[in-house]
Structures are given as structure tokens and as C-alpha cells.
mmCIF file of C-alpha atoms in Angstrom:
data_model
loop_
_atom_site.group_PDB
_atom_site.id
_atom_site.type_symbol
_atom_site.label_atom_id
_atom_site.label_comp_id
_atom_site.label_asym_id
_atom_site.label_seq_id
_atom_site.Cartn_x
_atom_site.Cartn_y
_atom_site.Cartn_z
ATOM 1 C CA MET A 21 -24.297 -22.816 33.313
ATOM 2 C CA SER A 22 -27.434 -24.860 31.621
ATOM 3 C CA ASP A 23 -27.032 -25.397 27.770
ATOM 4 C CA ASP A 24 -30.863 -23.454 27.469
ATOM 5 C CA ASN A 25 -29.049 -20.145 29.570
ATOM 6 C CA SER A 26 -26.024 -20.551 27.545
ATOM 7 C CA SER A 27 -28.279 -21.140 24.333
ATOM 8 C CA SER A 28 -30.161 -17.809 25.943
ATOM 9 C CA ASP A 29 -27.102 -15.872 26.420
ATOM 10 C CA CYS A 30 -25.351 -15.961 22.634
ATOM 11 C CA ARG A 31 -29.238 -15.111 20.709
ATOM 12 C CA ILE A 32 -28.586 -11.743 23.200
ATOM 13 C CA PRO A 33 -25.916 -10.604 20.387
ATOM 14 C CA LEU A 34 -28.087 -11.189 17.667
ATOM 15 C CA ARG A 35 -31.185 -9.451 18.987
ATOM 16 C CA ASN A 36 -29.404 -6.753 18.605
ATOM 17 C CA LEU A 37 -27.939 -6.660 15.907
ATOM 18 C CA VAL A 38 -30.780 -8.071 14.063
ATOM 19 C CA ASN A 39 -32.180 -4.198 15.855
ATOM 20 C CA LEU A 40 -28.877 -2.932 14.450
ATOM 21 C CA VAL A 41 -29.530 -4.046 11.167
ATOM 22 C CA GLN A 42 -33.254 -3.030 10.495
ATOM 23 C CA CYS A 43 -32.318 0.499 10.946
ATOM 24 C CA VAL A 44 -29.487 1.231 9.227
ATOM 25 C CA ARG A 45 -31.789 -0.621 6.672
ATOM 26 C CA ASP A 46 -34.528 2.221 6.720
ATOM 27 C CA ARG A 47 -31.772 4.364 6.933
ATOM 28 C CA VAL A 48 -30.517 3.848 3.562
ATOM 29 C CA LYS A 49 -34.322 3.230 2.115
ATOM 30 C CA ASP A 50 -35.178 6.671 3.085
ATOM 31 C CA GLY A 51 -31.804 8.673 3.739
ATOM 32 C CA GLU A 52 -30.166 11.792 1.581
ATOM 33 C CA SER A 53 -26.928 10.656 -0.160
ATOM 34 C CA ASN A 54 -23.665 12.204 0.890
ATOM 35 C CA GLU A 55 -22.891 15.056 -1.706
ATOM 36 C CA SER A 56 -19.400 14.734 -1.989
ATOM 37 C CA HIS A 57 -17.220 17.858 -2.087
ATOM 38 C CA GLY A 58 -14.327 17.610 -4.901
ATOM 39 C CA ASP A 59 -14.056 14.776 -7.217
ATOM 40 C CA PHE A 60 -15.792 11.308 -7.224
ATOM 41 C CA ASN A 61 -13.791 8.626 -7.909
ATOM 42 C CA LEU A 62 -17.045 5.567 -9.519
ATOM 43 C CA PRO A 63 -14.383 3.387 -10.651
ATOM 44 C CA ASN A 64 -12.791 3.277 -6.527
ATOM 45 C CA PHE A 65 -16.617 3.872 -5.526
ATOM 46 C CA TRP A 66 -16.799 0.487 -7.146
ATOM 47 C CA GLU A 67 -14.213 -1.540 -6.032
ATOM 48 C CA THR A 68 -14.857 -0.591 -2.355
ATOM 49 C CA LEU A 69 -18.625 -1.589 -2.212
ATOM 50 C CA ALA A 70 -17.693 -4.418 -3.909
ATOM 51 C CA GLN A 71 -15.399 -5.328 -1.472
ATOM 52 C CA ALA A 72 -17.943 -4.183 1.490
ATOM 53 C CA ALA A 73 -20.565 -6.703 -0.519
ATOM 54 C CA LYS A 74 -18.160 -9.634 -0.171
ATOM 55 C CA SER A 75 -16.877 -8.929 3.620
ATOM 56 C CA THR A 76 -20.965 -8.786 4.114
ATOM 57 C CA SER A 77 -21.694 -11.998 2.447
ATOM 58 C CA GLN A 78 -18.615 -13.916 4.381
ATOM 59 C CA GLU A 79 -19.858 -12.238 7.677
ATOM 60 C CA ALA A 80 -23.209 -13.872 6.616
ATOM 61 C CA THR A 81 -21.826 -17.334 6.252
ATOM 62 C CA LYS A 82 -19.998 -17.023 9.602
ATOM 63 C CA LEU A 83 -23.018 -16.694 11.905
ATOM 64 C CA SER A 84 -24.889 -19.026 10.153
ATOM 65 C CA LEU A 85 -21.872 -22.261 10.071
ATOM 66 C CA ALA A 86 -21.500 -21.004 13.466
ATOM 67 C CA PHE A 87 -25.561 -21.811 14.645
ATOM 68 C CA SER A 88 -25.687 -24.763 12.609
ATOM 69 C CA LYS A 89 -24.159 -26.870 14.691
ATOM 70 C CA PRO A 90 -22.808 -28.253 18.200
ATOM 71 C CA PRO A 91 -21.037 -26.579 19.937
ATOM 72 C CA LEU A 92 -23.112 -22.933 20.080
ATOM 73 C CA PRO A 93 -20.381 -20.053 20.628
ATOM 74 C CA SER A 94 -20.207 -18.561 23.480
ATOM 75 C CA GLU A 95 -21.763 -15.480 24.904
ATOM 76 C CA GLN A 96 -18.565 -13.799 24.109
ATOM 77 C CA ASP A 97 -18.126 -14.898 20.760
ATOM 78 C CA ALA A 98 -21.230 -14.475 19.301
ATOM 79 C CA GLU A 99 -20.515 -11.141 20.562
ATOM 80 C CA LYS A 100 -17.692 -10.719 18.261
ATOM 81 C CA MET A 101 -18.804 -12.850 15.770
ATOM 82 C CA ALA A 102 -22.207 -9.976 15.864
ATOM 83 C CA GLU A 103 -19.385 -6.760 15.782
ATOM 84 C CA SER A 104 -17.762 -8.077 13.027
ATOM 85 C CA PHE A 105 -20.950 -8.681 10.849
ATOM 86 C CA GLN A 106 -21.992 -4.721 12.189
ATOM 87 C CA LYS A 107 -18.958 -3.555 10.407
ATOM 88 C CA SER A 108 -19.344 -5.013 7.186
ATOM 89 C CA ILE A 109 -22.908 -3.641 7.318
ATOM 90 C CA LEU A 110 -21.968 -0.405 8.186
ATOM 91 C CA ALA A 111 -19.385 0.014 5.617
ATOM 92 C CA LEU A 112 -21.134 -1.531 2.578
ATOM 93 C CA SER A 113 -24.222 1.300 3.730
ATOM 94 C CA THR A 114 -21.615 3.860 4.269
ATOM 95 C CA VAL A 115 -20.360 3.301 0.868
ATOM 96 C CA TYR A 116 -23.968 3.832 -0.567
ATOM 97 C CA MET A 117 -24.434 6.815 1.010
ATOM 98 C CA TRP A 118 -20.940 7.635 -0.599
ATOM 99 C CA PHE A 119 -22.982 7.477 -3.607
ATOM 100 C CA PRO A 120 -23.798 11.832 -4.781
ATOM 101 C CA LYS A 121 -27.398 12.006 -7.136
ATOM 102 C CA SER A 122 -25.027 14.515 -9.213
ATOM 103 C CA GLN A 123 -23.879 11.235 -10.233
ATOM 104 C CA GLY A 124 -27.634 9.949 -11.635
ATOM 105 C CA MET A 125 -30.541 9.161 -9.331
ATOM 106 C CA THR A 126 -31.646 6.344 -11.635
ATOM 107 C CA LEU A 127 -28.058 4.755 -10.982
ATOM 108 C CA ARG A 128 -27.995 5.752 -7.028
ATOM 109 C CA ARG A 129 -31.594 3.891 -7.236
ATOM 110 C CA ILE A 130 -30.789 1.126 -8.243
ATOM 111 C CA ILE A 131 -28.052 0.358 -5.714
ATOM 112 C CA ARG A 132 -30.100 2.064 -2.682
ATOM 113 C CA ASP A 133 -31.929 -1.355 -3.527
ATOM 114 C CA ALA A 134 -29.459 -3.296 -4.523
ATOM 115 C CA THR A 135 -28.031 -1.778 -0.511
ATOM 116 C CA ALA A 136 -31.643 -2.776 0.745
ATOM 117 C CA GLN A 137 -32.403 -6.237 -0.592
ATOM 118 C CA VAL A 138 -28.958 -7.738 1.192
ATOM 119 C CA LEU A 139 -30.069 -5.524 4.605
ATOM 120 C CA GLU A 140 -33.378 -7.250 4.392
ATOM 121 C CA GLY A 141 -31.927 -10.326 3.348
ATOM 122 C CA VAL A 142 -29.512 -10.247 6.658
ATOM 123 C CA VAL A 143 -32.529 -9.598 8.742
ATOM 124 C CA GLN A 144 -34.431 -12.539 7.857
ATOM 125 C CA LEU A 145 -31.635 -14.538 8.343
ATOM 126 C CA ILE A 146 -30.791 -13.655 12.100
ATOM 127 C CA ASP A 147 -34.704 -14.028 12.076
ATOM 128 C CA VAL A 148 -34.253 -17.493 11.115
ATOM 129 C CA ILE A 149 -31.562 -18.388 13.612
ATOM 130 C CA LEU A 150 -33.249 -16.622 16.509
ATOM 131 C CA SER A 151 -36.787 -18.557 15.284
ATOM 132 C CA THR A 152 -35.344 -22.149 14.731
ATOM 133 C CA PRO A 153 -33.881 -24.450 16.729
ATOM 134 C CA LEU A 154 -30.278 -23.899 17.471
ATOM 135 C CA GLN A 155 -27.635 -26.699 16.816
ATOM 136 C CA SER A 156 -29.379 -27.595 13.666
ATOM 137 C CA LEU A 157 -29.203 -26.194 10.197
ATOM 138 C CA SER A 158 -33.014 -26.112 8.849
ATOM 139 C CA GLN A 159 -33.691 -25.504 5.193
ATOM 140 C CA GLU A 160 -34.836 -21.966 6.110
ATOM 141 C CA GLN A 161 -31.956 -21.058 7.400
ATOM 142 C CA LEU A 162 -29.729 -22.643 4.077
ATOM 143 C CA THR A 163 -31.903 -20.211 2.026
ATOM 144 C CA SER A 164 -31.766 -17.562 3.822
ATOM 145 C CA THR A 165 -27.921 -17.952 3.821
ATOM 146 C CA GLY A 166 -28.131 -18.574 0.105
ATOM 147 C CA SER A 167 -29.937 -14.809 -0.374
ATOM 148 C CA VAL A 168 -27.563 -12.685 1.656
ATOM 149 C CA TRP A 169 -25.585 -14.434 -1.004
ATOM 150 C CA SER A 170 -27.526 -13.918 -4.224
ATOM 151 C CA SER A 171 -27.925 -10.294 -3.124
ATOM 152 C CA CYS A 172 -24.308 -9.219 -2.189
ATOM 153 C CA ASP A 173 -22.935 -11.329 -5.924
ATOM 154 C CA GLN A 174 -25.815 -9.046 -7.419
ATOM 155 C CA PHE A 175 -23.275 -5.931 -7.045
ATOM 156 C CA ALA A 176 -20.733 -6.722 -9.502
ATOM 157 C CA HIS A 177 -23.539 -7.141 -12.713
ATOM 158 C CA LEU A 178 -25.260 -3.709 -12.109
ATOM 159 C CA PRO A 179 -24.868 -1.230 -14.499
ATOM 160 C CA LYS A 180 -21.779 1.005 -13.752
ATOM 161 C CA ASP A 181 -22.871 4.658 -14.450
ATOM 162 C CA ASN A 182 -25.770 5.924 -15.282
ATOM 163 C CA GLN A 183 -26.001 5.304 -19.223
ATOM 164 C CA ALA A 184 -25.632 2.194 -18.149
ATOM 165 C CA ALA A 185 -28.531 2.774 -15.483
ATOM 166 C CA VAL A 186 -31.275 4.070 -17.940
ATOM 167 C CA LEU A 187 -30.553 1.553 -20.753
ATOM 168 C CA SER A 188 -31.949 -1.056 -18.753
ATOM 169 C CA LEU A 189 -34.963 0.062 -17.777
ATOM 170 C CA LEU A 190 -35.832 0.797 -21.345
ATOM 171 C CA THR A 191 -35.192 -2.414 -22.170
ATOM 172 C CA SER A 192 -37.071 -3.648 -19.002
ATOM 173 C CA HIS A 193 -40.342 -1.275 -20.188
ATOM 174 C CA ILE A 194 -39.532 -2.303 -23.952
ATOM 175 C CA ALA A 195 -40.515 -6.399 -22.724
ATOM 176 C CA VAL A 196 -43.825 -4.834 -20.668
ATOM 177 C CA VAL A 197 -45.115 -3.455 -23.474
ATOM 178 C CA LYS A 198 -43.969 -5.859 -25.829
ATOM 179 C CA ASP A 199 -46.182 -8.565 -23.951
ATOM 180 C CA ALA A 200 -49.066 -6.343 -23.489
ATOM 181 C CA ILE A 201 -49.204 -5.955 -27.472
ATOM 182 C CA GLU A 202 -49.128 -9.568 -27.721
ATOM 183 C CA GLU A 203 -51.067 -10.546 -25.739
ATOM 184 C CA MET A 204 -53.872 -7.669 -27.074
ATOM 185 C CA GLU A 205 -53.003 -9.307 -30.754
ATOM 186 C CA GLN A 206 -52.916 -12.783 -29.687
ATOM 187 C CA ALA A 207 -56.764 -12.338 -28.012
ATOM 188 C CA GLN A 208 -57.684 -10.932 -31.224
ATOM 189 C CA THR A 209 -56.425 -13.525 -33.221
ATOM 190 C CA GLU A 210 -57.030 -16.065 -31.529
ATOM 191 C CA ALA A 211 -60.382 -16.327 -30.644
ATOM 192 C CA LEU A 212 -63.853 -14.654 -31.180
ATOM 193 C CA ASP A 213 -64.768 -14.526 -27.339
ATOM 194 C CA PRO A 214 -61.424 -13.455 -25.423
ATOM 195 C CA PHE A 215 -62.544 -15.340 -22.321
ATOM 196 C CA SER A 216 -63.305 -18.350 -23.945
ATOM 197 C CA ASP A 217 -59.881 -20.059 -21.999
ATOM 198 C CA VAL A 218 -60.943 -18.889 -18.507
ATOM 199 C CA LEU A 219 -64.659 -20.640 -18.818
ATOM 200 C CA ASP A 220 -65.974 -23.754 -18.813
ATOM 201 C CA ASP A 221 -67.354 -25.435 -21.938
ATOM 202 C CA GLU A 222 -70.647 -25.871 -20.030
ATOM 203 C CA ASP A 223 -70.306 -22.038 -19.606
ATOM 204 C CA LEU A 224 -69.737 -21.387 -22.651
ATOM 205 C CA ASP A 225 -72.875 -23.879 -24.112
ATOM 206 C CA SER A 226 -75.656 -21.868 -22.117
ATOM 207 C CA ARG A 227 -73.435 -18.437 -22.264
ATOM 208 C CA GLY A 228 -74.916 -16.023 -24.432
ATOM 209 C CA ASN A 229 -74.019 -13.206 -24.037
ATOM 210 C CA ARG A 230 -72.415 -10.523 -26.154
ATOM 211 C CA ASP A 231 -70.664 -8.385 -23.811
ATOM 212 C CA THR A 232 -68.016 -10.936 -23.758
ATOM 213 C CA TYR A 233 -67.154 -10.521 -27.548
ATOM 214 C CA TRP A 234 -66.318 -7.846 -29.466
ATOM 215 C CA SER A 235 -68.813 -6.566 -31.864
ATOM 216 C CA GLU A 236 -67.566 -4.678 -35.143
ATOM 217 C CA SER A 237 -67.418 -1.557 -33.565
ATOM 218 C CA ASP A 238 -65.641 -2.673 -30.914
ATOM 219 C CA ARG A 239 -62.704 -3.547 -33.673
ATOM 220 C CA GLN A 240 -62.344 -0.898 -34.688
ATOM 221 C CA LEU A 241 -61.546 0.855 -31.872
ATOM 222 C CA MET A 242 -58.679 -0.951 -31.166
ATOM 223 C CA ALA A 243 -57.469 0.221 -34.070
ATOM 224 C CA PRO A 244 -55.815 3.287 -33.354
ATOM 225 C CA CYS A 245 -55.601 1.974 -30.222
ATOM 226 C CA ARG A 246 -52.910 -1.082 -30.593
ATOM 227 C CA GLY A 247 -51.362 2.092 -32.963
ATOM 228 C CA LEU A 248 -50.948 4.082 -29.511
ATOM 229 C CA MET A 249 -49.719 0.968 -28.045
ATOM 230 C CA LYS A 250 -46.689 0.117 -31.363
ATOM 231 C CA ALA A 251 -46.348 4.120 -31.081
ATOM 232 C CA SER A 252 -45.201 3.031 -27.348
ATOM 233 C CA ALA A 253 -43.207 0.592 -28.075
ATOM 234 C CA ALA A 254 -41.084 2.095 -30.841
ATOM 235 C CA CYS A 255 -40.199 4.672 -29.101
ATOM 236 C CA LEU A 256 -39.170 3.044 -26.270
ATOM 237 C CA ARG A 257 -36.646 1.353 -29.047
ATOM 238 C CA LYS A 258 -36.039 4.256 -30.435
ATOM 239 C CA LEU A 259 -34.870 5.806 -27.733
ATOM 240 C CA THR A 260 -33.117 2.929 -26.405
ATOM 241 C CA ALA A 261 -30.462 2.933 -29.475
ATOM 242 C CA ALA A 262 -30.204 6.742 -29.095
ATOM 243 C CA VAL A 263 -29.090 6.421 -25.569
ATOM 244 C CA LYS A 264 -26.675 3.597 -25.952
ATOM 245 C CA SER A 265 -25.159 5.667 -29.061
ATOM 246 C CA ASN A 266 -25.351 9.089 -27.553
ATOM 247 C CA GLY A 267 -25.430 9.241 -23.992
ATOM 248 C CA ASN A 268 -23.022 9.781 -21.932
ATOM 249 C CA VAL A 269 -21.611 10.798 -17.879
ATOM 250 C CA ASN A 270 -19.643 13.624 -18.878
ATOM 251 C CA SER A 271 -21.581 16.425 -17.352
ATOM 252 C CA SER A 272 -23.682 16.633 -14.517
ATOM 253 C CA GLU A 273 -26.624 18.600 -17.404
ATOM 254 C CA THR A 274 -26.004 15.177 -19.500
ATOM 255 C CA ILE A 275 -26.539 12.820 -16.333
ATOM 256 C CA ALA A 276 -29.410 15.361 -15.383
ATOM 257 C CA GLN A 277 -31.075 15.108 -18.568
ATOM 258 C CA LEU A 278 -30.057 10.765 -18.791
ATOM 259 C CA ASP A 279 -32.730 11.453 -15.707
ATOM 260 C CA ASP A 280 -35.225 13.268 -16.715
ATOM 261 C CA LEU A 281 -35.467 10.358 -19.473
ATOM 262 C CA ALA A 282 -35.908 7.683 -17.194
ATOM 263 C CA ASP A 283 -38.420 9.533 -14.808
ATOM 264 C CA ILE A 284 -41.231 10.066 -17.911
ATOM 265 C CA THR A 285 -40.360 7.034 -19.664
ATOM 266 C CA LYS A 286 -41.704 4.698 -16.588
ATOM 267 C CA ASP A 287 -45.043 5.744 -17.030
ATOM 268 C CA ILE A 288 -45.246 4.200 -20.594
ATOM 269 C CA SER A 289 -46.096 0.489 -19.589
ATOM 270 C CA PRO A 290 -48.690 1.196 -17.022
ATOM 271 C CA SER A 291 -50.195 3.673 -19.486
ATOM 272 C CA VAL A 292 -50.144 0.615 -21.490
ATOM 273 C CA ASP A 293 -51.216 -1.921 -19.590
ATOM 274 C CA ASP A 294 -54.165 0.518 -18.491
ATOM 275 C CA LEU A 295 -55.551 0.392 -22.420
ATOM 276 C CA ALA A 296 -54.886 -2.502 -23.610
ATOM 277 C CA LEU A 297 -57.068 -3.333 -20.192
ATOM 278 C CA SER A 298 -59.368 -1.345 -21.215
ATOM 279 C CA LEU A 299 -59.805 -2.742 -24.739
ATOM 280 C CA TYR A 300 -61.401 -6.496 -22.990
ATOM 281 C CA PRO A 301 -65.331 -6.534 -23.766
ATOM 282 C CA PRO A 302 -67.577 -5.310 -22.533
ATOM 283 C CA MET A 303 -65.451 -1.619 -24.590
ATOM 284 C CA ASP A 304 -66.661 1.344 -22.412
ATOM 285 C CA TYR A 305 -66.091 3.655 -25.259
ATOM 286 C CA SER A 306 -65.138 6.601 -23.157
ATOM 287 C CA GLY A 307 -62.799 4.591 -20.714
ATOM 288 C CA VAL A 308 -61.064 3.433 -23.746
ATOM 289 C CA GLN A 309 -60.764 6.963 -25.198
ATOM 290 C CA GLN A 310 -59.149 8.266 -21.764
ATOM 291 C CA ASN A 311 -57.018 5.727 -21.514
ATOM 292 C CA ALA A 312 -55.478 6.222 -25.235
ATOM 293 C CA CYS A 313 -55.545 9.537 -24.539
ATOM 294 C CA LYS A 314 -53.505 8.681 -21.193
ATOM 295 C CA VAL A 315 -50.841 6.867 -23.264
ATOM 296 C CA ALA A 316 -50.625 9.902 -26.036
ATOM 297 C CA GLY A 317 -49.989 12.591 -23.286
ATOM 298 C CA VAL A 318 -47.174 10.656 -22.212
ATOM 299 C CA LEU A 319 -45.111 10.035 -25.325
ATOM 300 C CA VAL A 320 -45.320 13.308 -26.014
ATOM 301 C CA LYS A 321 -43.896 14.331 -22.866
ATOM 302 C CA VAL A 322 -41.604 11.698 -23.887
ATOM 303 C CA LEU A 323 -40.461 13.120 -27.509
ATOM 304 C CA GLU A 324 -40.339 16.616 -25.931
ATOM 305 C CA ILE A 325 -37.967 15.776 -23.250
ATOM 306 C CA THR A 326 -36.364 13.364 -25.744
ATOM 307 C CA ARG A 327 -36.160 16.160 -28.931
ATOM 308 C CA ALA A 328 -34.795 18.810 -26.280
ATOM 309 C CA SER A 329 -32.142 16.618 -24.832
ATOM 310 C CA HIS A 330 -28.073 15.200 -25.516
ATOM 311 C CA VAL A 331 -29.413 12.136 -26.579
ATOM 312 C CA CYS A 332 -31.385 13.541 -29.594
ATOM 313 C CA LEU A 333 -29.549 14.302 -32.686
ATOM 314 C CA GLU A 334 -30.260 15.754 -36.124
ATOM 315 C CA ALA A 335 -30.420 12.114 -37.444
ATOM 316 C CA ASP A 336 -32.655 11.869 -34.685
ATOM 317 C CA GLN A 337 -35.460 14.541 -35.330
ATOM 318 C CA SER A 338 -37.080 12.817 -37.894
ATOM 319 C CA TRP A 339 -37.794 9.565 -36.254
ATOM 320 C CA VAL A 340 -39.033 12.087 -33.026
ATOM 321 C CA GLU A 341 -41.133 13.506 -35.777
ATOM 322 C CA PHE A 342 -42.871 10.605 -37.513
ATOM 323 C CA LEU A 343 -43.440 9.214 -34.025
ATOM 324 C CA SER A 344 -45.078 12.557 -33.080
ATOM 325 C CA GLY A 345 -47.556 12.699 -35.405
ATOM 326 C CA ALA A 346 -48.460 9.227 -35.485
ATOM 327 C CA VAL A 347 -49.549 9.338 -31.434
ATOM 328 C CA ASP A 348 -51.841 12.243 -32.969
ATOM 329 C CA HIS A 349 -53.290 10.274 -36.001
ATOM 330 C CA ASN A 350 -54.508 7.432 -33.506
ATOM 331 C CA LEU A 351 -55.753 9.656 -30.861
ATOM 332 C CA GLN A 352 -57.693 11.574 -33.355
ATOM 333 C CA LYS A 353 -59.264 8.282 -34.896
ATOM 334 C CA VAL A 354 -59.826 6.967 -31.516
ATOM 335 C CA GLY A 355 -61.691 9.954 -30.152
ATOM 336 C CA ALA A 356 -64.258 10.290 -33.393
ATOM 337 C CA LEU A 357 -64.582 6.399 -33.614
ATOM 338 C CA ALA A 358 -65.486 6.749 -29.364
ATOM 339 C CA GLN A 359 -67.974 9.618 -30.244
ATOM 340 C CA GLY A 360 -69.050 7.710 -33.104
ATOM 341 C CA CYS A 361 -69.694 4.768 -31.572
ATOM 342 C CA GLY A 362 -70.662 5.394 -27.913
#
């Protein structure tokens, strides 16, 4: 058999494998979990998932090495490697599908995304092997192999229950809102012209357009808007502390309440970003007011759901009430100033 034919033949199992992995990846992204009948053992789930991820990582290494130097594997050997890789892929996806929704949708989505990332990495690795000259180890192949290793390793660092999963999301939301507040405050304090750092000196000299500056009435309107943004950050910080101290995963009800908190808080940072963007000149007061209402509406829902959940103890009622009052106060000020200046 010629080298060309041998090369062509050993690619066939890889093409079949990549088609299967793509199907498994799509099923993981869109499929439903297999609800467990009886007790679900969470520690056993994590142990089995870690073993499946380790096996997938090892199979990726074996395949990458086999197609990185001569002699190329025979079609029979390539078929064996593909079958072994297929088993590890199916095991990984099957273990993920064991995870029931009742253990937490927030955690399930995190595990789903991590599993899908592994499968996507495997698809990319096989595509690289198929599209580059065989018997050579390209930088792209090294990178793709490393990507599979990294995505498999991340399972060890995922949150292990729904409380930890919700905490990880809340922490990420805090960082985004904090950045939006700091960016807005920096733009206000550093220069009268928020666009001076993105325009040439010639443009600055020749331009007298007040639409790139904040007027005094603009700045007055910005104050309660910043108040809403700071209330958003405070709400996320307080809720994070409450979930950390009081959250539990001892029942399907408390797990579902944590999911509700995760679902509603995801709207905070996008609404804060929209409000911050609308504050740049030229300022459309009606648009600012509309975005302020969106922020306030989200915060009201977050505080209502928090108040009704198990994470809100009697001692937490005071900050919930305080923030509710702060949201209402700032929203009223935005409305009055927007109407008076518009």
C-alpha cells in the first residue's frame, strides 16, 4: 500500500470520530438531564466525572502523539484509538447527563458548559490533525492538545454544589458592576471632556461641540444615576454575603431558591452597563430615565426574591429595606431631574 493510501486510510476513523463528537456536543448543549430515581450521590458524581475527564485528556494525548511523527498508525490502529477515544467521550457526556435539575440548574449549566468546552476542543484537535500534513507536530496541534488538557483540568475547579455555583456567578457580577462604576467616576473626575483620550489634538483644537461635554444639568442627573449603580453593587455584595452565610442545598426548595436568585441577578450588570453608556454626552434624558427605570426594576425584583428566600434571615431585613428605599429615592430624583431638564 502506498504512503498516500495509508495516510488516507488512517484518516477515515478520525473523520468518523469527529462526526460522532459533534453529535455528542450538540446533544450536551441541547439535551435534558436524566432525572435520577432515588438518591443522587453528589460526591460519587464528581469522582466519576473527574475520571471521565482524565480519560478524555489521556486519549487526546495519545491521538495527538500518534499523528505527530512517523510512522503513521495503520487504519486498524487508528480505528482502535478512535474507538477508545469514543468511549471516553461518551462516558464524559453520559456522566454529565446523570446530573439532575433538582440539584440546581445554575450548577448544571456550569457543568454543561465545561463538558461542551471539552467536546468542542476535541473537535478542533481532530480537525487540526486532519487539515495539516501528517507526521508533523504543528504549533496549532500543540495548542489544540493543550486546550483539551486545560478544559479537562477545569472540572477539578468547578463549584461542587449549587450554593457555590451561585456564589461564583454573583462574584463575577460584582466585578462587572464595579468596573462600570469606576469607569464612569474616572471619566467624570479626569476630564471635562470624556472623549479627549480618543481624539487627536487637532480634533480637540478645532472642535467646539458641546455634545462631547457634560453640562451642569447633565452632571446633576448623573448623581442619582450613580446612586442606582452603587445600589446595584451594594445589593450584589449583600446578597453574596447572605448566600455564603445562610444558603444551603439541603432540599429541592432551597436549591430552587438559589437558582431564582442566580437567574434574576444576571440582569443587573447588563442594565447597569446600559445606564452607564446612556450617561455619556450628548445625553438623551428620556433614554437615561428609561435605563434608570430598568436598573430600578431589576433591583426591586432581586430584593423581593431575596426577601422571600431562605438566605434572608431576620437580621438581613434591614439592608433589604434600606436598599429598597435607596432605589426608590434615586429613581424619583432621576425622574424629576430628567423632566425638569429635558
